[in-house]
CSV table of C-alpha atoms in Angstrom, one decimal:
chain,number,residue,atom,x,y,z
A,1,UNK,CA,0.0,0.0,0.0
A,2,UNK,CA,3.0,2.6,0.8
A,3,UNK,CA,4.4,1.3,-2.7
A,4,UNK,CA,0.8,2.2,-3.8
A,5,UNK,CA,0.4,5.4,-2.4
A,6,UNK,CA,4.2,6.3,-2.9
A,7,UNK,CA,3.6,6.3,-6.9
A,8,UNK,CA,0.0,8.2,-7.1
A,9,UNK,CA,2.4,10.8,-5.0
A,10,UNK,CA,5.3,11.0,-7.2
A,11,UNK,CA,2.6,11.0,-10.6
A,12,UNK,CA,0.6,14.3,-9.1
A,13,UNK,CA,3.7,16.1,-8.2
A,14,UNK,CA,5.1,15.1,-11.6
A,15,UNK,CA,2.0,16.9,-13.1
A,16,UNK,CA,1.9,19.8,-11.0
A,17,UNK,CA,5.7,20.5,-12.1
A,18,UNK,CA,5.2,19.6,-15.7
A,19,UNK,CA,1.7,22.3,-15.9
A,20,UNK,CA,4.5,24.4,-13.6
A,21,UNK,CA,7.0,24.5,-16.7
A,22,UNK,CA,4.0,25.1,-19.1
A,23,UNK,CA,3.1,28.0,-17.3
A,24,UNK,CA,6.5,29.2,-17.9
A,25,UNK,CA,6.9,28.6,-21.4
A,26,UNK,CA,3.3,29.2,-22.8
A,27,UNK,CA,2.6,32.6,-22.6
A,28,UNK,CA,-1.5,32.5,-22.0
A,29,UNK,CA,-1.9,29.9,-19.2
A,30,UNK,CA,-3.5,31.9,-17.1
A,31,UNK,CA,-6.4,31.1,-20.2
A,32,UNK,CA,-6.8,27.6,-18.5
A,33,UNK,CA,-8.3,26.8,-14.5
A,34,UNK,CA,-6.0,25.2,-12.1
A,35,UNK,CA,-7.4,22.1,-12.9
A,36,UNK,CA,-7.2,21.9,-16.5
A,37,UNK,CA,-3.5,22.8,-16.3
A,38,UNK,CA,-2.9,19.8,-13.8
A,39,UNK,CA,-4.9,17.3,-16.1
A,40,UNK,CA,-4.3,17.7,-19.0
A,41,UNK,CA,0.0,18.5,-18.4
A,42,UNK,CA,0.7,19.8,-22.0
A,43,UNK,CA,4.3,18.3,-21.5
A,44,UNK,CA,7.1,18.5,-23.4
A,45,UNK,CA,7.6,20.8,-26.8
A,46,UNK,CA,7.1,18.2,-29.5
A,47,UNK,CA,10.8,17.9,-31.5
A,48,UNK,CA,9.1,18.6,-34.5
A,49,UNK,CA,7.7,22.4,-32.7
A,50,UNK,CA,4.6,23.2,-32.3
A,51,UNK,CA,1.9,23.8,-35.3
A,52,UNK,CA,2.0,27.8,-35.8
A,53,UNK,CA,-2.1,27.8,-35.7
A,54,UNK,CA,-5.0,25.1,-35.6
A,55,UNK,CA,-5.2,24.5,-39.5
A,56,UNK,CA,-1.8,22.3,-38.9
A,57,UNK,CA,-3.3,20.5,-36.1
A,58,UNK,CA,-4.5,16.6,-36.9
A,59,UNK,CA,-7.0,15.6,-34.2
A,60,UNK,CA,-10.9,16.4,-33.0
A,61,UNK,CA,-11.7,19.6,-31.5
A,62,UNK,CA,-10.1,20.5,-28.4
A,63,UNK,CA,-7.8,22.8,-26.7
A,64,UNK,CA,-4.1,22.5,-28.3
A,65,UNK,CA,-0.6,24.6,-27.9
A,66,UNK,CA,-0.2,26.6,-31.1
A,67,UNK,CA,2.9,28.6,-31.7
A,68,UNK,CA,2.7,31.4,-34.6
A,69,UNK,CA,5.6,32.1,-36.0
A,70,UNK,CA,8.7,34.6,-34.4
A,71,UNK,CA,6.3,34.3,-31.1
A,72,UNK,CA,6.3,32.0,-27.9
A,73,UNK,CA,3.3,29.1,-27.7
A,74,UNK,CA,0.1,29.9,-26.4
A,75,UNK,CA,-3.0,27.7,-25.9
A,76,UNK,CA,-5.7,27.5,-28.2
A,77,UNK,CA,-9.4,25.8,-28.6
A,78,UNK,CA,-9.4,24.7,-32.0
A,79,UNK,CA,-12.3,24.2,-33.8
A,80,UNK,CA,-12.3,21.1,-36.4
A,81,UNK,CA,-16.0,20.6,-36.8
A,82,UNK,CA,-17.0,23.8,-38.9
A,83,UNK,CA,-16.7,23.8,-42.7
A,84,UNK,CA,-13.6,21.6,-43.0
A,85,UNK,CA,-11.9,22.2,-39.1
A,86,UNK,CA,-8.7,23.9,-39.1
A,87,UNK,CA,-9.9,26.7,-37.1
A,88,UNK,CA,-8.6,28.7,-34.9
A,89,UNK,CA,-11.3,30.2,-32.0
A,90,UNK,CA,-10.4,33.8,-30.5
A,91,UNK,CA,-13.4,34.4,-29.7
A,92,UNK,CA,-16.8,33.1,-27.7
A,93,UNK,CA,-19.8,34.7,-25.9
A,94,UNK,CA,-22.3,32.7,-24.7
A,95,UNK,CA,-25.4,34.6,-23.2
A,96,UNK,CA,-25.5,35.0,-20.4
A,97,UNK,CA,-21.8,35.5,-20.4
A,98,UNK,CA,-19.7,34.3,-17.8
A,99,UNK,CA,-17.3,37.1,-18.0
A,100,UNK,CA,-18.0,41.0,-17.9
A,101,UNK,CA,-16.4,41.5,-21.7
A,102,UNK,CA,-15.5,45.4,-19.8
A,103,UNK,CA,-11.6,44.7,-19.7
A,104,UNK,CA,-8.9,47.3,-20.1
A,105,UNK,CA,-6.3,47.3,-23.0
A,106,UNK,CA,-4.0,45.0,-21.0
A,107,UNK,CA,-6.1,42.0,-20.6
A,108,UNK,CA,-7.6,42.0,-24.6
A,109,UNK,CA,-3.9,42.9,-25.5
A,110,UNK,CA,-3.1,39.2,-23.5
A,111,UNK,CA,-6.4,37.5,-23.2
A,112,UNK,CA,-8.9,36.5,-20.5
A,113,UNK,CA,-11.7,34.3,-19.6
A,114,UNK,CA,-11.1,30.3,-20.5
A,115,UNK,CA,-10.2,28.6,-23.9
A,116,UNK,CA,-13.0,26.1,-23.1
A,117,UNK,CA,-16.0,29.0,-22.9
A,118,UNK,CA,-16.2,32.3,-23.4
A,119,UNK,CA,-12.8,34.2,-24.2
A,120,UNK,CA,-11.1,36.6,-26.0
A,121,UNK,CA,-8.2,35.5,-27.5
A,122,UNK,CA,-5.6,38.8,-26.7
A,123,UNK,CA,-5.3,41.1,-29.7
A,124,UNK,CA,-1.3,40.3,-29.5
A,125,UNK,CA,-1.7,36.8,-30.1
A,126,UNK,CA,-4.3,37.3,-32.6
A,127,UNK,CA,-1.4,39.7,-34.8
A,128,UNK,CA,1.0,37.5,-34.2
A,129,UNK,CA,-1.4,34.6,-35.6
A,130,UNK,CA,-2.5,36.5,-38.7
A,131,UNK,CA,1.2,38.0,-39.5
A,132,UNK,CA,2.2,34.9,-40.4
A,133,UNK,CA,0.4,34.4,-43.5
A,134,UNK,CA,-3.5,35.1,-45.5
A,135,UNK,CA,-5.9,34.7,-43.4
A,136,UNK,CA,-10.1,34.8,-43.2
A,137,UNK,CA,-12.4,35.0,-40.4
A,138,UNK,CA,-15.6,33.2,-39.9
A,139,UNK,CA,-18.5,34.5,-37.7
A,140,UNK,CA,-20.6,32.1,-36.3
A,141,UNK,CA,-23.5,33.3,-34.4
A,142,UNK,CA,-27.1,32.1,-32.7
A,143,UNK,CA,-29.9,33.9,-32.5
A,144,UNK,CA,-32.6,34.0,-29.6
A,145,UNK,CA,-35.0,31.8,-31.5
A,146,UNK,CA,-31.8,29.3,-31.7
A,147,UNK,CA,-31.2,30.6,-35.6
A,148,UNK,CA,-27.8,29.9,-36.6
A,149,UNK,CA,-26.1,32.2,-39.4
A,150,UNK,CA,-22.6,33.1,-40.1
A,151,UNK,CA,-20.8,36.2,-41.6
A,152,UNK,CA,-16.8,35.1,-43.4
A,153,UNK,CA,-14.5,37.5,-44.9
A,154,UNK,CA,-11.9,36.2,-47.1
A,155,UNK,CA,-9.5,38.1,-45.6
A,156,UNK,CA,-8.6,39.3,-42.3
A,157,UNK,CA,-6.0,40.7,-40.1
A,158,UNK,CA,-5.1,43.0,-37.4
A,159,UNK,CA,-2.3,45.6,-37.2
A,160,UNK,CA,0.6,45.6,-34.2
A,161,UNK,CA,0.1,47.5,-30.7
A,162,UNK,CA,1.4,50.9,-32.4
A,163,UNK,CA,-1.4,50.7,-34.9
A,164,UNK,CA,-4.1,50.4,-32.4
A,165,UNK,CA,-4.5,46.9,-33.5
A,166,UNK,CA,-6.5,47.9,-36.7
A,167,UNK,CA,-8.7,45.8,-38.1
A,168,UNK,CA,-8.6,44.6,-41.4
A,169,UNK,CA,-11.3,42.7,-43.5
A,170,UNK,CA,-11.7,41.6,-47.2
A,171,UNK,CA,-15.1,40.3,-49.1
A,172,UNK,CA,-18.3,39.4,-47.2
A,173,UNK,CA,-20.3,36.0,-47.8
A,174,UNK,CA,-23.1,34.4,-45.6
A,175,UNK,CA,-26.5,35.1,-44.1
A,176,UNK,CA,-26.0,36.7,-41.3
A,177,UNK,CA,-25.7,40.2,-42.7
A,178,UNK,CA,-22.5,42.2,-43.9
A,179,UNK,CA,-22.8,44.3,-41.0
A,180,UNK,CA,-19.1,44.8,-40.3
A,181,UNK,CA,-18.6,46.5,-43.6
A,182,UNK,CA,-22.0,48.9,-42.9
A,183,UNK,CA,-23.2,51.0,-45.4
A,184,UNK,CA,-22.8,54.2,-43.2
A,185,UNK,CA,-19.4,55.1,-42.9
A,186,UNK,CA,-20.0,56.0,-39.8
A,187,UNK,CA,-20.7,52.9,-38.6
A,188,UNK,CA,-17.8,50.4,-40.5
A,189,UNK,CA,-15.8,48.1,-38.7
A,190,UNK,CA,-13.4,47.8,-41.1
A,191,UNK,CA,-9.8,49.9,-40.5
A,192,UNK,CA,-11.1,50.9,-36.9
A,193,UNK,CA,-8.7,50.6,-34.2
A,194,UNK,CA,-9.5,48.7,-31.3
A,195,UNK,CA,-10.9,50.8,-28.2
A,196,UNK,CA,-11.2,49.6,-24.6
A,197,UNK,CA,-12.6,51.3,-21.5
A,198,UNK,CA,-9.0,53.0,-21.0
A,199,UNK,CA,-7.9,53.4,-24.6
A,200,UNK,CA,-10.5,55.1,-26.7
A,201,UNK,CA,-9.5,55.0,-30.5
A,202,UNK,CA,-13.4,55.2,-31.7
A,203,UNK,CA,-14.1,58.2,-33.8
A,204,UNK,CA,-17.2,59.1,-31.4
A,205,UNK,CA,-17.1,61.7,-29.1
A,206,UNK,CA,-18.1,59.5,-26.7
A,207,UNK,CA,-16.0,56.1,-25.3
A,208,UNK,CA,-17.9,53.7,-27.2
A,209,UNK,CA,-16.1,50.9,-25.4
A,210,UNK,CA,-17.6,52.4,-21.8
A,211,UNK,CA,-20.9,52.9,-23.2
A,212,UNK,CA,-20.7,49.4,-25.3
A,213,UNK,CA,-19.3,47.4,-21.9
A,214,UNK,CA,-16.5,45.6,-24.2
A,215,UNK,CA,-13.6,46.4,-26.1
A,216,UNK,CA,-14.2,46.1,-29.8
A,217,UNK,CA,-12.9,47.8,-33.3
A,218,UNK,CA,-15.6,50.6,-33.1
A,219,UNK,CA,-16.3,53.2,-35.0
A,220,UNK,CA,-19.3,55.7,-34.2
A,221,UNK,CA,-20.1,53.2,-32.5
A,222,UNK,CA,-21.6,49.9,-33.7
A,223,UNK,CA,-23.5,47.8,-36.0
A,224,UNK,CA,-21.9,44.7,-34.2
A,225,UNK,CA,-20.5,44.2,-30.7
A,226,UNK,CA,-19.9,40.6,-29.8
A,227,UNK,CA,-17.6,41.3,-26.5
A,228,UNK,CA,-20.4,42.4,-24.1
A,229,UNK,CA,-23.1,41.0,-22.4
A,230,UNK,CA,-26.2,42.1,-25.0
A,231,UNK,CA,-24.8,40.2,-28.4
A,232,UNK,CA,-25.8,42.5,-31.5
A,233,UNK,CA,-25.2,41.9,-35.0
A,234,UNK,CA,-27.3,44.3,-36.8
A,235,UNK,CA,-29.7,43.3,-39.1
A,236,UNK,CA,-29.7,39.2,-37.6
A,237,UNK,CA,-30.4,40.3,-33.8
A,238,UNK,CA,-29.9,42.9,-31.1
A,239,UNK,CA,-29.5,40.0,-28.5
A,240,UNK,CA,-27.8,36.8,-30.0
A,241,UNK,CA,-27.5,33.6,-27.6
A,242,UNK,CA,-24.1,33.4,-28.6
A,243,UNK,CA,-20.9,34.5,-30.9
A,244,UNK,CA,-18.0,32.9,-32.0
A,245,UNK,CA,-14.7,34.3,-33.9
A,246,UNK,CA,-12.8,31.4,-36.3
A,247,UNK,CA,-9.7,32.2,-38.1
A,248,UNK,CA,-8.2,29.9,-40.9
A,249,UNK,CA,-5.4,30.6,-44.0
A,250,UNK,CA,-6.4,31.2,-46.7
A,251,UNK,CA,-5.2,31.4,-49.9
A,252,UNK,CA,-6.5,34.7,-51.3
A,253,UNK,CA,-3.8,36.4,-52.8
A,254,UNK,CA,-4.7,40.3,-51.3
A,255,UNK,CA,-1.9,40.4,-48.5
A,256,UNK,CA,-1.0,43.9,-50.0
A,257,UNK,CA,-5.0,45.4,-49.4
A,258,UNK,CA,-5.0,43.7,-45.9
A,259,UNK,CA,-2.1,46.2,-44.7
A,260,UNK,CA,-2.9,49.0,-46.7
């Protein structure tokens, strides 16, 4: 029984120091519970590296270590069920939202809430992701009547810290709407900056992101705002179950119009 008890000792302080060195190497951790990083004990870096986002990852969907290029590994929830798999989540809402979505630049800049539920990703991980090649987005949202309708652009980036993390977007297919590219220019999504409750970039006179609860790329203010508690996608609905944010390469040859 000592014998017994001796190994189940030496196995839970061998995964308590191997989610330990995780939390020293993979740069979001704090994106997993105590739990999770115990049990699941990401281990070693693979000798091969690991895949620099979720479209290089073989296996069902699930929470994996990504590493984009010229950056350090962070986790991930990749999604492998939607329109081929391959996709990276950086973001989920589900209402009502477990999170308050009004966060200062800091935590969207590195990410909060849990990889497994709702999250946002952290705007530096998402540039880091996107630098590294063509990519598009995919919107996936839920009405409150349970409707399900997406919104893709074929292209889709955002800038570094300096430029305000600046959104980016390229051609609109789906049926939920092309309400990121809005007809007002007022109200477009498209080439805003990112504003949070401390760093207001909008081009409102009033902090969108206070009055919005939620960082987001606003302009004057919003046709969409998927990072607060009331869901809107104009057009679709003004209070959505739930959102979700998938990014994927692609091989649209634009790179030049995505960093204009």
């Amino acid at each position: 029984m000592a014998t017994k008890a001796g190994s189940v000792l030496t196995a839970v302080i061998f995964l308590a120091l191997s989610a330990a060195n995780c939390e020293e190497e993979i740069g979001n951790m704090h994106m997993l519970d105590v739990q999770e990083r115990i049990t699941r004990s990401f281990g070693k870096k693979p000798v091969s590296g690991y895949p620099t986002d979720c479209s290089k990852v073989r296996g069902k969907s699930g929470v994996y270590v990504i590493q984009p290029t010229g950056s350090i590994p962070i986790v991930v929830y990749c999604n492998m069920r939607t329109d081929g798999g391959g996709w990276t989540v950086i973001q989920k809402n589900n209402y009502p939202s477990k999170i308050t979505w009004t966060e200062y630049w800091t935590a969207y800049k590195y990410g909060f809430g849990n990889v497994l539920q709702d999250h946002w990703l952290g705007n530096e991980y998402i540039h880091d992701i996107t630098s590294q090649g063509t990519y598009k987005v995919k919107f996936l949202l839920v009405g409150k009547h349970n409707q399900h309708r997406f919104a893709e652009y074929d292209l889709f980036s955002i800038g570094n810290e300096a430029s305000g993390y600046r959104l980016h977007l390229g051609a609109y297919i789906g049926n939920a709407g092309n309400s990121m590219v809005s007809t007002s220019s007022s109200l477009v999504h498209d080439n805003m900056k990112f504003s949070t409750l401390d760093r207001d970039q909008d081009r409102s006179r009033l902090n969108c992101a206070q009055s919005s609860k939620g960082g987001f790329w606003y302009n004057s203010c919003q046709w969409v705002n998927l990072n607060t508690l009331t869901i809107v996608w104009k057009g679709f609905c003004s209070l959505c179950r739930s959102s979700e944010i998938l990014i994927k390469p692609t091989d649209v040859c634009r790179r030049a119009y995505l960093h204009k």
